[in-house]
Coordinates of C-alpha atoms and ligand atoms in Angstrom, one line a residue:
M268 CA 4.2 -40.8 75.0
G269 CA 2.1 -43.7 76.3
K270 CA 0.5 -44.5 79.6
G271 CA -1.3 -47.5 81.0
R272 CA -0.4 -50.7 82.8
R273 CA 0.4 -53.7 80.7
N274 CA -2.1 -56.5 81.6
M275 CA -2.8 -59.2 79.0
S276 CA -5.7 -60.6 81.2
V277 CA -7.9 -57.5 81.0
A278 CA -11.1 -58.5 79.3
R279 CA -13.1 -55.4 79.9
T280 CA -14.3 -53.3 77.0
F281 CA -13.3 -49.7 76.4
T282 CA -14.5 -46.7 74.6
L283 CA -11.7 -45.1 72.7
I284 CA -12.0 -41.4 72.1
T285 CA -9.6 -39.3 70.0
G286 CA -9.2 -35.6 71.0
A287 CA -10.4 -36.5 74.5
S288 CA -8.4 -33.9 76.4
N289 CA -10.6 -31.0 75.6
G290 CA -14.0 -29.8 74.3
I291 CA -16.4 -32.3 72.8
G292 CA -14.0 -35.2 73.2
E293 CA -13.5 -34.5 76.9
A294 CA -17.3 -34.2 77.3
L295 CA -17.8 -37.5 75.5
A296 CA -15.3 -39.1 77.8
E297 CA -17.1 -37.8 80.9
N298 CA -20.5 -38.8 79.6
C299 CA -19.3 -42.3 78.7
A300 CA -17.7 -42.6 82.2
R301 CA -21.0 -41.6 83.8
R302 CA -22.7 -44.4 81.9
G303 CA -20.2 -46.9 83.3
D304 CA -17.7 -47.2 80.4
N305 CA -14.0 -47.7 80.8
V306 CA -12.3 -45.1 78.5
L307 CA -9.1 -44.8 76.5
L308 CA -8.3 -41.1 76.0
V309 CA -6.1 -40.2 73.0
A310 CA -4.9 -36.7 72.2
L311 CA -1.8 -34.7 71.7
P312 CA 0.9 -35.6 74.3
E313 CA 0.1 -32.6 76.5
P314 CA -0.3 -32.4 80.3
K315 CA -4.0 -31.8 80.0
L316 CA -4.5 -35.3 78.6
E317 CA -3.1 -36.8 81.8
K318 CA -5.1 -34.3 83.8
A319 CA -8.4 -35.3 82.1
T320 CA -7.6 -39.0 82.6
K321 CA -6.7 -38.5 86.3
A322 CA -9.9 -36.5 86.9
L323 CA -12.0 -39.4 85.5
T324 CA -10.1 -41.9 87.6
E325 CA -10.8 -39.9 90.7
R326 CA -14.5 -39.4 89.9
Y327 CA -15.2 -42.9 88.8
P328 CA -12.8 -45.1 90.9
N329 CA -14.5 -48.4 89.9
Q330 CA -13.8 -47.9 86.2
T331 CA -10.5 -47.8 84.2
F332 CA -9.1 -44.9 82.3
Y333 CA -5.9 -44.9 80.3
C334 CA -4.4 -42.3 78.1
L335 CA -2.1 -42.2 75.1
G336 CA -0.5 -39.1 73.7
K337 CA -0.4 -39.3 69.9
D338 CA -0.3 -36.7 67.1
L339 CA -3.0 -37.8 64.7
M340 CA -1.5 -35.7 62.0
Q341 CA 1.3 -38.3 61.8
K342 CA 0.8 -41.2 59.4
E343 CA 1.9 -43.9 61.8
S344 CA -0.4 -42.9 64.7
P345 CA -3.4 -45.1 63.9
Q346 CA -1.3 -48.2 63.8
E347 CA 0.5 -47.2 67.0
I348 CA -2.9 -46.6 68.8
Y349 CA -4.1 -50.0 67.7
D350 CA -0.9 -51.7 68.8
W351 CA -1.2 -50.0 72.2
C352 CA -4.6 -51.5 72.6
K353 CA -3.5 -54.9 71.4
D354 CA -0.4 -55.0 73.5
N355 CA -2.3 -54.1 76.7
G356 CA -5.4 -56.3 75.9
Y357 CA -7.8 -53.3 75.7
I358 CA -10.9 -54.4 73.8
V359 CA -12.5 -51.4 72.1
D360 CA -16.2 -51.6 71.6
K361 CA -16.9 -47.9 70.9
L362 CA -14.6 -46.0 68.6
M363 CA -15.1 -42.2 68.7
N364 CA -13.2 -40.4 66.0
N365 CA -13.5 -36.8 67.4
A366 CA -10.1 -35.1 67.0
G367 CA -10.2 -32.4 64.3
L368 CA -9.0 -29.0 63.4
G369 CA -10.8 -26.0 62.0
N370 CA -9.5 -23.1 59.9
S371 CA -10.6 -19.7 58.9
G372 CA -9.3 -17.0 56.6
A373 CA -8.5 -16.9 52.9
F374 CA -7.4 -20.2 51.4
E375 CA -3.9 -18.9 50.5
S376 CA -3.4 -17.4 54.0
K377 CA -2.4 -20.8 55.4
S378 CA 0.6 -22.9 54.3
A379 CA 0.2 -26.0 52.2
Q380 CA 1.7 -27.9 55.2
F381 CA -1.1 -26.6 57.5
Y382 CA -3.8 -28.0 55.1
Y383 CA -1.9 -31.3 54.7
G384 CA -1.9 -31.8 58.5
Q385 CA -5.5 -30.7 58.8
M386 CA -6.6 -33.2 56.1
Q387 CA -4.5 -35.9 57.7
L388 CA -6.2 -35.3 61.0
N389 CA -9.7 -34.7 59.9
M390 CA -10.0 -37.3 57.2
V391 CA -7.1 -39.7 56.6
N392 CA -6.4 -40.9 60.1
L393 CA -10.1 -41.0 60.9
V394 CA -10.5 -43.5 58.0
M395 CA -7.3 -45.4 59.0
L396 CA -8.4 -45.8 62.6
T397 CA -11.8 -47.0 61.5
H398 CA -10.3 -49.4 59.1
I399 CA -7.8 -50.8 61.5
F400 CA -10.3 -51.3 64.4
L401 CA -13.2 -52.6 62.2
Q402 CA -12.4 -56.3 62.2
D403 CA -12.2 -56.3 66.0
L404 CA -15.4 -54.3 66.3
K405 CA -17.2 -56.8 64.1
S406 CA -16.1 -59.6 66.4
L407 CA -18.0 -58.2 69.4
P408 CA -21.7 -58.8 70.1
K409 CA -22.4 -55.1 69.8
S410 CA -20.1 -52.2 68.9
Y411 CA -20.2 -48.6 67.7
I412 CA -18.4 -46.1 65.6
L413 CA -19.0 -42.4 66.2
N414 CA -17.4 -40.0 63.7
V415 CA -17.4 -36.3 64.4
S416 CA -18.3 -34.1 61.4
S417 CA -19.9 -30.7 61.6
M418 CA -22.8 -28.7 60.3
A419 CA -20.1 -27.3 58.0
A420 CA -20.5 -30.7 56.1
F421 CA -23.8 -29.4 54.6
Y422 CA -22.4 -26.2 53.1
D423 CA -19.6 -25.0 50.8
I424 CA -18.0 -22.4 53.1
P425 CA -15.8 -19.6 51.6
Y426 CA -12.9 -18.9 53.9
K427 CA -13.4 -22.3 55.6
G428 CA -13.2 -24.4 52.5
I429 CA -10.8 -27.2 53.6
Y430 CA -12.6 -27.6 56.9
S431 CA -16.1 -27.8 55.4
A432 CA -14.8 -30.2 52.6
S433 CA -13.2 -32.4 55.2
K434 CA -16.4 -32.6 57.3
S435 CA -18.4 -33.4 54.1
F436 CA -16.0 -36.2 53.6
V437 CA -16.5 -37.5 57.2
Y438 CA -20.3 -37.2 56.8
S439 CA -20.4 -39.1 53.5
F440 CA -17.9 -41.7 54.6
S441 CA -19.9 -42.4 57.8
R442 CA -23.3 -42.7 56.0
S443 CA -21.8 -45.0 53.4
L444 CA -20.1 -47.2 55.9
R445 CA -23.2 -47.4 58.0
K446 CA -25.1 -48.8 55.0
E447 CA -22.3 -51.3 54.3
L448 CA -22.4 -52.5 58.0
E449 CA -26.1 -52.5 58.4
A450 CA -26.3 -56.3 58.6
T451 CA -23.5 -56.4 61.2
N452 CA -23.3 -55.7 64.9
V453 CA -21.5 -52.4 64.3
G454 CA -23.5 -49.2 64.5
V455 CA -22.2 -46.0 62.8
T456 CA -23.3 -42.6 63.8
V457 CA -22.1 -39.2 62.6
L458 CA -22.2 -36.1 64.8
C459 CA -22.8 -32.8 63.0
P460 CA -22.7 -30.0 65.6
A461 CA -23.0 -26.3 65.0
A462 CA -21.0 -24.0 67.2
V463 CA -19.9 -25.7 70.4
L464 CA -18.2 -23.6 73.1
T465 CA -15.0 -25.5 73.5
N466 CA -11.6 -23.9 72.9
S467 CA -10.5 -20.3 72.9
D468 CA -10.5 -20.1 69.0
V469 CA -14.2 -21.1 69.0
L470 CA -15.0 -18.7 71.8
A471 CA -13.3 -15.8 69.9
R472 CA -15.0 -16.7 66.6
N473 CA -18.3 -16.9 68.4
E474 CA -17.9 -13.3 69.5
Q475 CA -17.8 -12.3 65.8
M476 CA -20.9 -14.3 64.9
G477 CA -24.2 -12.7 64.1
F478 CA -27.3 -13.1 66.2
F479 CA -28.8 -16.0 64.1
S480 CA -25.5 -18.0 64.3
K481 CA -25.3 -17.5 68.0
L482 CA -28.6 -19.2 68.3
T483 CA -27.0 -22.4 67.3
Q484 CA -24.4 -22.5 70.2
A485 CA -24.2 -25.5 72.4
R486 CA -22.2 -26.6 75.4
P487 CA -20.0 -29.6 75.0
E488 CA -21.8 -31.5 77.8
E489 CA -25.2 -31.2 76.1
V490 CA -23.7 -32.2 72.7
A491 CA -22.2 -35.3 74.4
E492 CA -25.4 -36.3 76.1
Y493 CA -27.5 -35.9 73.0
T494 CA -25.0 -37.6 70.7
I495 CA -24.4 -40.7 72.9
N496 CA -28.2 -41.2 73.2
R497 CA -28.5 -41.0 69.4
M498 CA -25.5 -43.4 69.0
L499 CA -26.8 -46.0 71.5
S500 CA -30.3 -45.9 69.9
G501 CA -28.8 -46.7 66.5
K502 CA -29.4 -43.3 64.8
A503 CA -27.4 -42.4 61.7
V504 CA -26.9 -38.7 62.4
A505 CA -26.8 -36.5 65.5
I506 CA -27.4 -32.8 65.1
P507 CA -27.6 -31.4 68.6
K508 CA -30.2 -28.7 69.2
A509 CA -33.3 -27.7 67.2
V510 CA -32.0 -24.4 65.7
P511 CA -29.2 -26.1 63.7
R512 CA -31.7 -28.7 62.5
F513 CA -34.0 -26.0 61.4
Y514 CA -31.2 -24.1 59.6
K515 CA -30.2 -27.3 57.8
A516 CA -33.8 -27.7 56.5
L517 CA -33.8 -24.0 55.6
G518 CA -30.5 -24.4 53.7
R519 CA -32.2 -26.8 51.3
I520 CA -34.7 -24.2 50.1
I521 CA -32.5 -21.0 50.0
P522 CA -31.0 -20.5 46.5
Y523 CA -27.4 -21.5 46.2
N524 CA -26.0 -18.1 45.3
L525 CA -27.8 -16.3 48.1
K526 CA -26.6 -19.0 50.5
M527 CA -23.0 -18.4 49.4
R528 CA -23.3 -14.7 49.8
I529 CA -24.6 -15.1 53.4
L530 CA -21.8 -17.6 54.2
A531 CA -19.0 -15.6 52.6
K532 CA -20.2 -12.5 54.6
Q533 CA -20.3 -14.5 57.8
F534 CA -17.0 -16.2 57.5
V535 CA -14.8 -13.5 56.0
K536 CA -15.2 -11.7 59.3
Q537 CA -13.4 -14.4 61.2
K538 CA -9.8 -13.9 62.1
Q539 CA -7.2 -16.1 60.4
Ligands
LIG687 N1 -16.3 -26.6 68.6 C1 -17.1 -26.5 67.6 O1 -17.7 -25.5 67.4 C2 -17.3 -27.6 66.6 C3 -18.3 -27.6 65.7 C4 -18.5 -28.6 64.8 C5 -17.6 -29.7 64.8 N2 -16.6 -29.7 65.7 C6 -15.7 -30.8 65.6 O2 -15.6 -31.5 66.9 C7 -14.4 -32.1 67.1 C8 -13.8 -31.6 68.4 O3 -13.8 -30.2 68.4 P1 -13.5 -29.3 69.7 O4 -14.0 -27.9 69.4 O5 -14.0 -30.1 70.9 O6 -12.0 -29.2 69.7 P2 -10.9 -28.8 70.8 O7 -11.6 -28.2 72.0 O8 -9.9 -28.0 70.1 O9 -10.3 -30.2 71.2 C9 -9.6 -30.9 70.2 C10 -9.1 -32.2 70.8 O10 -8.4 -32.9 69.8 C11 -7.0 -32.9 70.2 N3 -6.1 -32.8 69.1 C12 -5.9 -31.6 68.3 N4 -5.0 -31.9 67.4 C13 -4.6 -33.2 67.5 C14 -3.7 -34.0 66.8 N5 -3.0 -33.6 65.8 N6 -3.6 -35.3 67.3 C15 -4.3 -35.8 68.3 N7 -5.2 -35.0 69.0 C16 -5.4 -33.7 68.6 C17 -6.8 -31.8 71.2 O11 -5.7 -32.0 72.0 P3 -5.0 -30.6 72.6 O12 -6.0 -30.0 73.4 O13 -3.8 -31.1 73.3 O14 -4.7 -29.8 71.4 C18 -8.1 -31.9 71.9 O15 -8.1 -33.0 72.8 C19 -13.5 -31.7 65.9 O16 -13.5 -32.7 65.0 C20 -14.2 -30.5 65.3 O17 -14.0 -30.3 64.0 C21 -16.4 -28.7 66.6

Protein backbone atom coordinates (compact mmCIF):
# COMPACT_ATOMS: atom_id res chain seq x y z
CA MET A 1 0.00 0.00 0.00
CA GLY A 2 1.40 3.40 -0.88
CA LYS A 3 0.15 6.91 -0.42
CA GLY A 4 1.48 10.24 -1.57
CA ARG A 5 1.06 12.55 -4.52
CA ARG A 6 3.45 12.07 -7.42
CA ASN A 7 5.33 15.32 -7.93
CA MET A 8 8.74 15.31 -9.57
CA SER A 9 9.32 19.00 -8.83
CA VAL A 10 9.27 18.60 -5.01
CA ALA A 11 12.65 19.75 -3.76
CA ARG A 12 11.94 19.80 -0.04
CA THR A 13 13.81 17.45 2.20
CA PHE A 14 12.12 14.83 4.36
CA THR A 15 12.79 12.85 7.48
CA LEU A 16 12.01 9.19 6.83
CA ILE A 17 10.99 7.20 9.91
CA THR A 18 10.29 3.47 9.97
CA GLY A 19 7.79 2.21 12.52
CA ALA A 20 6.27 5.69 12.64
CA SER A 21 2.68 4.64 13.37
CA ASN A 22 3.19 3.94 17.05
CA GLY A 23 5.43 4.36 20.08
CA ILE A 24 8.90 5.83 19.71
CA GLY A 25 8.58 6.18 15.93
CA GLU A 26 5.35 8.13 16.21
CA ALA A 27 6.91 10.36 18.88
CA LEU A 28 9.97 10.93 16.67
CA ALA A 29 7.64 11.92 13.81
CA GLU A 30 5.75 14.37 16.02
CA ASN A 31 8.96 15.86 17.39
CA CYS A 32 10.49 16.27 13.92
CA ALA A 33 7.26 17.89 12.72
CA ARG A 34 7.36 20.31 15.65
CA ARG A 35 10.88 21.27 14.56
CA GLY A 36 9.61 22.03 11.04
CA ASP A 37 10.51 18.82 9.17
CA ASN A 38 8.46 17.22 6.43
CA VAL A 39 8.09 13.56 7.36
CA LEU A 40 7.73 10.27 5.50
CA LEU A 41 6.09 7.74 7.77
CA VAL A 42 6.70 4.05 7.03
CA ALA A 43 5.13 1.18 8.97
CA LEU A 44 2.94 -1.85 8.46
CA PRO A 45 -0.02 -1.13 6.16
CA GLU A 46 -2.49 -0.61 9.00
CA PRO A 47 -5.12 2.15 9.41
CA LYS A 48 -3.16 3.69 12.27
CA LEU A 49 -0.36 4.65 9.87
CA GLU A 50 -2.80 6.75 7.84
CA LYS A 51 -4.27 8.09 11.07
CA ALA A 52 -0.88 9.20 12.39
CA THR A 53 -0.08 10.86 9.05
CA LYS A 54 -3.43 12.65 8.94
CA ALA A 55 -2.98 13.87 12.51
CA LEU A 56 0.38 15.45 11.62
CA THR A 57 -1.05 17.01 8.45
CA GLU A 58 -3.82 18.64 10.48
CA ARG A 59 -1.50 19.82 13.24
CA TYR A 60 1.22 21.15 10.91
CA PRO A 61 -0.61 22.34 7.76
CA ASN A 62 2.43 24.12 6.31
CA GLN A 63 4.49 20.94 6.16
CA THR A 64 4.21 17.76 4.14
CA PHE A 65 3.55 14.27 5.47
CA TYR A 66 3.27 11.12 3.39
CA CYS A 67 3.01 7.54 4.43
CA LEU A 68 3.90 4.19 2.95
CA GLY A 69 2.71 0.86 4.30
CA LYS A 70 5.47 -1.75 4.06
CA ASP A 71 6.35 -4.89 5.93
CA LEU A 72 10.00 -4.53 6.80
CA MET A 73 10.28 -8.24 7.41
CA GLN A 74 10.12 -8.64 3.63
CA LYS A 75 13.38 -8.68 1.70
CA GLU A 76 12.18 -6.37 -1.07
CA SER A 77 10.84 -3.59 1.22
CA PRO A 78 13.99 -1.40 1.49
CA GLN A 79 14.27 -1.16 -2.30
CA GLU A 80 10.54 -0.45 -2.60
CA ILE A 81 10.78 2.33 0.02
CA TYR A 82 13.73 3.86 -1.82
CA ASP A 83 11.93 3.63 -5.17
CA TRP A 84 8.86 5.31 -3.65
CA CYS A 85 11.06 8.24 -2.57
CA LYS A 86 12.82 8.45 -5.93
CA ASP A 87 9.62 8.19 -7.99
CA ASN A 88 8.01 10.99 -6.00
CA GLY A 89 11.08 13.21 -5.73
CA TYR A 90 11.26 12.96 -1.93
CA ILE A 91 14.78 13.86 -0.80
CA VAL A 92 15.59 12.20 2.50
CA ASP A 93 18.04 14.08 4.72
CA LYS A 94 17.27 12.21 7.96
CA LEU A 95 16.88 8.45 7.95
CA MET A 96 15.50 7.03 11.19
CA ASN A 97 15.60 3.24 11.36
CA ASN A 98 13.24 2.68 14.26
CA ALA A 99 10.97 -0.30 13.45
CA GLY A 100 11.85 -3.31 15.55
CA LEU A 101 10.36 -6.26 17.36
CA GLY A 102 11.07 -7.67 20.81
CA ASN A 103 10.66 -11.17 22.19
CA SER A 104 10.50 -12.88 25.53
CA GLY A 105 10.29 -16.46 26.75
CA ALA A 106 12.59 -19.43 26.28
CA PHE A 107 14.48 -19.55 22.98
CA GLU A 108 12.68 -22.67 21.76
CA SER A 109 9.25 -21.28 22.65
CA LYS A 110 9.14 -19.31 19.39
CA SER A 111 9.26 -20.68 15.86
CA ALA A 112 12.32 -20.40 13.65
CA GLN A 113 10.14 -18.32 11.32
CA PHE A 114 9.48 -15.81 14.11
CA TYR A 115 13.21 -15.30 14.69
CA TYR A 116 13.86 -15.07 10.97
CA GLY A 117 11.35 -12.23 10.67
CA GLN A 118 12.62 -10.52 13.81
CA MET A 119 16.22 -10.59 12.55
CA GLN A 120 15.13 -9.40 9.11
CA LEU A 121 13.32 -6.44 10.70
CA ASN A 122 15.75 -5.55 13.48
CA MET A 123 19.00 -6.02 11.58
CA VAL A 124 18.95 -6.96 7.89
CA ASN A 125 16.55 -4.36 6.57
CA LEU A 126 18.01 -1.67 8.83
CA VAL A 127 21.35 -2.28 7.11
CA MET A 128 19.74 -2.48 3.67
CA LEU A 129 17.88 0.81 4.12
CA THR A 130 21.04 2.51 5.36
CA HIS A 131 23.00 1.12 2.43
CA ILE A 132 20.48 2.09 -0.20
CA PHE A 133 20.03 5.68 1.06
CA LEU A 134 23.68 6.39 1.90
CA GLN A 135 24.84 7.75 -1.47
CA ASP A 136 21.93 10.21 -1.51
CA LEU A 137 22.57 11.23 2.11
CA LYS A 138 26.21 11.89 1.25
CA SER A 139 25.20 14.16 -1.63
CA LEU A 140 23.43 16.62 0.70
CA PRO A 141 25.10 19.45 2.66
CA LYS A 142 24.10 17.82 5.97
CA SER A 143 22.27 14.61 6.73
CA TYR A 144 21.67 12.19 9.57
CA ILE A 145 21.13 8.51 10.27
CA LEU A 146 19.45 7.52 13.52
CA ASN A 147 19.38 3.80 14.31
CA VAL A 148 17.25 2.54 17.17
CA SER A 149 18.99 -0.02 19.35
CA SER A 150 18.23 -0.61 23.04
CA MET A 151 19.83 -0.83 26.47
CA ALA A 152 19.55 -4.56 25.73
CA ALA A 153 22.53 -4.04 23.40
CA PHE A 154 24.81 -3.88 26.44
CA TYR A 155 23.84 -7.23 27.97
CA ASP A 156 23.51 -10.92 27.12
CA ILE A 157 19.88 -11.43 28.10
CA PRO A 158 18.55 -14.92 28.81
CA TYR A 159 14.96 -15.35 27.55
CA LYS A 160 15.48 -12.35 25.26
CA GLY A 161 18.58 -13.52 23.46
CA ILE A 162 17.74 -12.80 19.82
CA TYR A 163 16.44 -9.34 20.70
CA SER A 164 19.51 -8.38 22.74
CA ALA A 165 21.83 -9.84 20.09
CA SER A 166 20.03 -7.93 17.35
CA LYS A 167 20.32 -4.69 19.30
CA SER A 168 24.04 -5.30 19.94
CA PHE A 169 24.36 -5.68 16.19
CA VAL A 170 22.60 -2.34 15.60
CA TYR A 171 24.77 -0.64 18.21
CA SER A 172 28.03 -2.01 16.81
CA PHE A 173 27.08 -1.35 13.19
CA SER A 174 26.07 2.23 13.99
CA ARG A 175 29.28 3.03 15.89
CA SER A 176 31.43 1.53 13.12
CA LEU A 177 29.56 3.35 10.37
CA ARG A 178 29.83 6.63 12.26
CA LYS A 179 33.62 6.27 12.31
CA GLU A 180 33.69 5.44 8.60
CA LEU A 181 31.60 8.51 7.82
CA GLU A 182 33.29 10.96 10.18
CA ALA A 183 34.90 12.93 7.35
CA THR A 184 31.57 13.23 5.54
CA ASN A 185 28.45 15.29 6.08
CA VAL A 186 26.49 12.27 7.38
CA GLY A 187 26.05 12.03 11.13
CA VAL A 188 25.24 8.66 12.71
CA THR A 189 23.59 8.35 16.12
CA VAL A 190 22.36 5.24 17.87
CA LEU A 191 19.49 5.36 20.36
CA CYS A 192 19.64 2.91 23.28
CA PRO A 193 16.54 3.37 25.41
CA ALA A 194 15.55 1.34 28.46
CA ALA A 195 11.83 0.64 28.94
CA VAL A 196 9.67 3.05 26.95
CA LEU A 197 5.93 3.00 27.55
CA THR A 198 4.73 2.34 24.02
CA ASN A 199 2.67 -0.73 23.05
CA SER A 200 0.50 -3.05 25.14
CA ASP A 201 3.23 -5.74 25.31
CA VAL A 202 5.68 -3.29 26.82
CA LEU A 203 3.07 -2.04 29.28
CA ALA A 204 2.25 -5.62 30.34
CA ARG A 205 5.94 -6.54 30.67
CA ASN A 206 6.47 -3.41 32.68
CA GLU A 207 3.94 -4.53 35.24
CA GLN A 208 6.11 -7.60 35.85
CA MET A 209 9.29 -5.58 36.29
CA GLY A 210 10.95 -5.04 39.63
CA PHE A 211 11.29 -1.69 41.38
CA PHE A 212 14.80 -0.96 40.05
CA SER A 213 13.81 -1.71 36.46
CA LYS A 214 10.73 0.47 36.72
CA LEU A 215 13.02 3.39 37.56
CA THR A 216 14.29 3.31 33.97
CA GLN A 217 10.88 3.88 32.34
CA ALA A 218 10.42 6.76 29.93
CA ARG A 219 7.63 8.20 27.85
CA PRO A 220 8.07 8.10 24.05
CA GLU A 221 7.83 11.91 23.88
CA GLU A 222 10.74 12.45 26.25
CA VAL A 223 12.80 9.82 24.43
CA ALA A 224 12.15 11.59 21.12
CA GLU A 225 13.06 15.03 22.43
CA TYR A 226 16.29 13.86 24.04
CA THR A 227 17.30 11.72 21.05
CA ILE A 228 16.75 14.31 18.36
CA ASN A 229 18.70 16.87 20.38
CA ARG A 230 21.57 14.36 20.64
CA MET A 231 21.39 13.54 16.94
CA LEU A 232 21.35 17.18 15.81
CA SER A 233 24.28 18.01 18.09
CA GLY A 234 26.31 15.21 16.51
CA LYS A 235 26.41 12.76 19.40
CA ALA A 236 27.21 9.10 18.79
CA VAL A 237 24.86 7.59 21.37
CA ALA A 238 21.57 8.59 22.99
CA ILE A 239 20.62 6.90 26.26
CA PRO A 240 17.57 8.75 27.54
CA LYS A 241 17.35 9.35 31.30
CA ALA A 242 19.99 9.26 34.01
CA VAL A 243 18.99 5.94 35.65
CA PRO A 244 19.71 3.77 32.56
CA ARG A 245 23.02 5.59 32.08
CA PHE A 246 23.89 4.79 35.70
CA TYR A 247 22.87 1.13 35.24
CA LYS A 248 25.05 0.88 32.14
CA ALA A 249 28.04 2.12 34.14
CA LEU A 250 27.15 -0.24 36.99
CA GLY A 251 26.92 -3.14 34.53
CA ARG A 252 30.61 -2.71 33.76
CA ILE A 253 31.66 -3.42 37.35
CA ILE A 254 29.20 -6.17 38.33
CA PRO A 255 30.79 -9.64 37.81
CA TYR A 256 29.42 -11.37 34.69
CA ASN A 257 27.92 -14.41 36.45
CA LEU A 258 26.08 -12.27 38.96
CA LYS A 259 24.78 -10.05 36.18
CA MET A 260 23.49 -13.10 34.28
CA ARG A 261 21.72 -14.41 37.39
CA ILE A 262 19.98 -11.05 37.89
CA LEU A 263 18.97 -10.80 34.23
CA ALA A 264 17.75 -14.42 34.00
CA LYS A 265 15.63 -13.91 37.12
CA GLN A 266 14.24 -10.66 35.75
CA PHE A 267 13.41 -11.89 32.25
CA VAL A 268 12.19 -15.43 32.99
CA LYS A 269 9.19 -13.74 34.63
CA GLN A 270 8.06 -12.18 31.39
CA LYS A 271 5.21 -13.82 29.54
CA GLN A 272 5.99 -15.37 26.16
N1 LIG B 1 9.45 0.24 23.93
C1 LIG B 1 10.57 -0.08 24.53
O1 LIG B 1 10.61 -0.33 25.75
C2 LIG B 1 11.86 -0.12 23.76
C3 LIG B 1 13.06 -0.16 24.47
C4 LIG B 1 14.25 -0.22 23.76
C5 LIG B 1 14.25 -0.20 22.38
N2 LIG B 1 13.07 -0.18 21.71
C6 LIG B 1 13.12 -0.18 20.25
O2 LIG B 1 12.47 0.97 19.76
C7 LIG B 1 11.87 0.69 18.50
C8 LIG B 1 10.41 1.09 18.54
O3 LIG B 1 9.80 0.40 19.62
P1 LIG B 1 8.34 0.75 20.13
O4 LIG B 1 8.21 0.20 21.50
O5 LIG B 1 8.06 2.18 19.87
O6 LIG B 1 7.49 -0.19 19.17
P2 LIG B 1 5.91 -0.19 18.87
O7 LIG B 1 5.20 0.74 19.76
O8 LIG B 1 5.51 -1.63 18.84
O9 LIG B 1 5.88 0.38 17.40
C9 LIG B 1 6.58 -0.31 16.41
C10 LIG B 1 6.39 0.40 15.11
O10 LIG B 1 7.03 -0.39 14.09
C11 LIG B 1 6.05 -0.84 13.16
N3 LIG B 1 6.35 -2.18 12.74
C12 LIG B 1 6.30 -3.32 13.46
N4 LIG B 1 6.61 -4.37 12.69
C13 LIG B 1 6.86 -3.86 11.46
C14 LIG B 1 7.22 -4.44 10.21
N5 LIG B 1 7.36 -5.75 10.08
N6 LIG B 1 7.38 -3.63 9.14
C15 LIG B 1 7.21 -2.29 9.25
N7 LIG B 1 6.87 -1.69 10.40
C16 LIG B 1 6.71 -2.47 11.48
C17 LIG B 1 4.75 -0.81 13.94
O11 LIG B 1 3.64 -0.81 13.08
P3 LIG B 1 2.26 -1.41 13.69
O12 LIG B 1 1.93 -0.54 14.86
O13 LIG B 1 1.29 -1.38 12.59
O14 LIG B 1 2.60 -2.82 14.15
C18 LIG B 1 4.93 0.48 14.72
O15 LIG B 1 4.77 1.59 13.89
C19 LIG B 1 12.11 -0.79 18.24
O16 LIG B 1 13.23 -0.96 17.42
C20 LIG B 1 12.37 -1.34 19.62
O17 LIG B 1 13.15 -2.51 19.61
C21 LIG B 1 11.86 -0.13 22.37
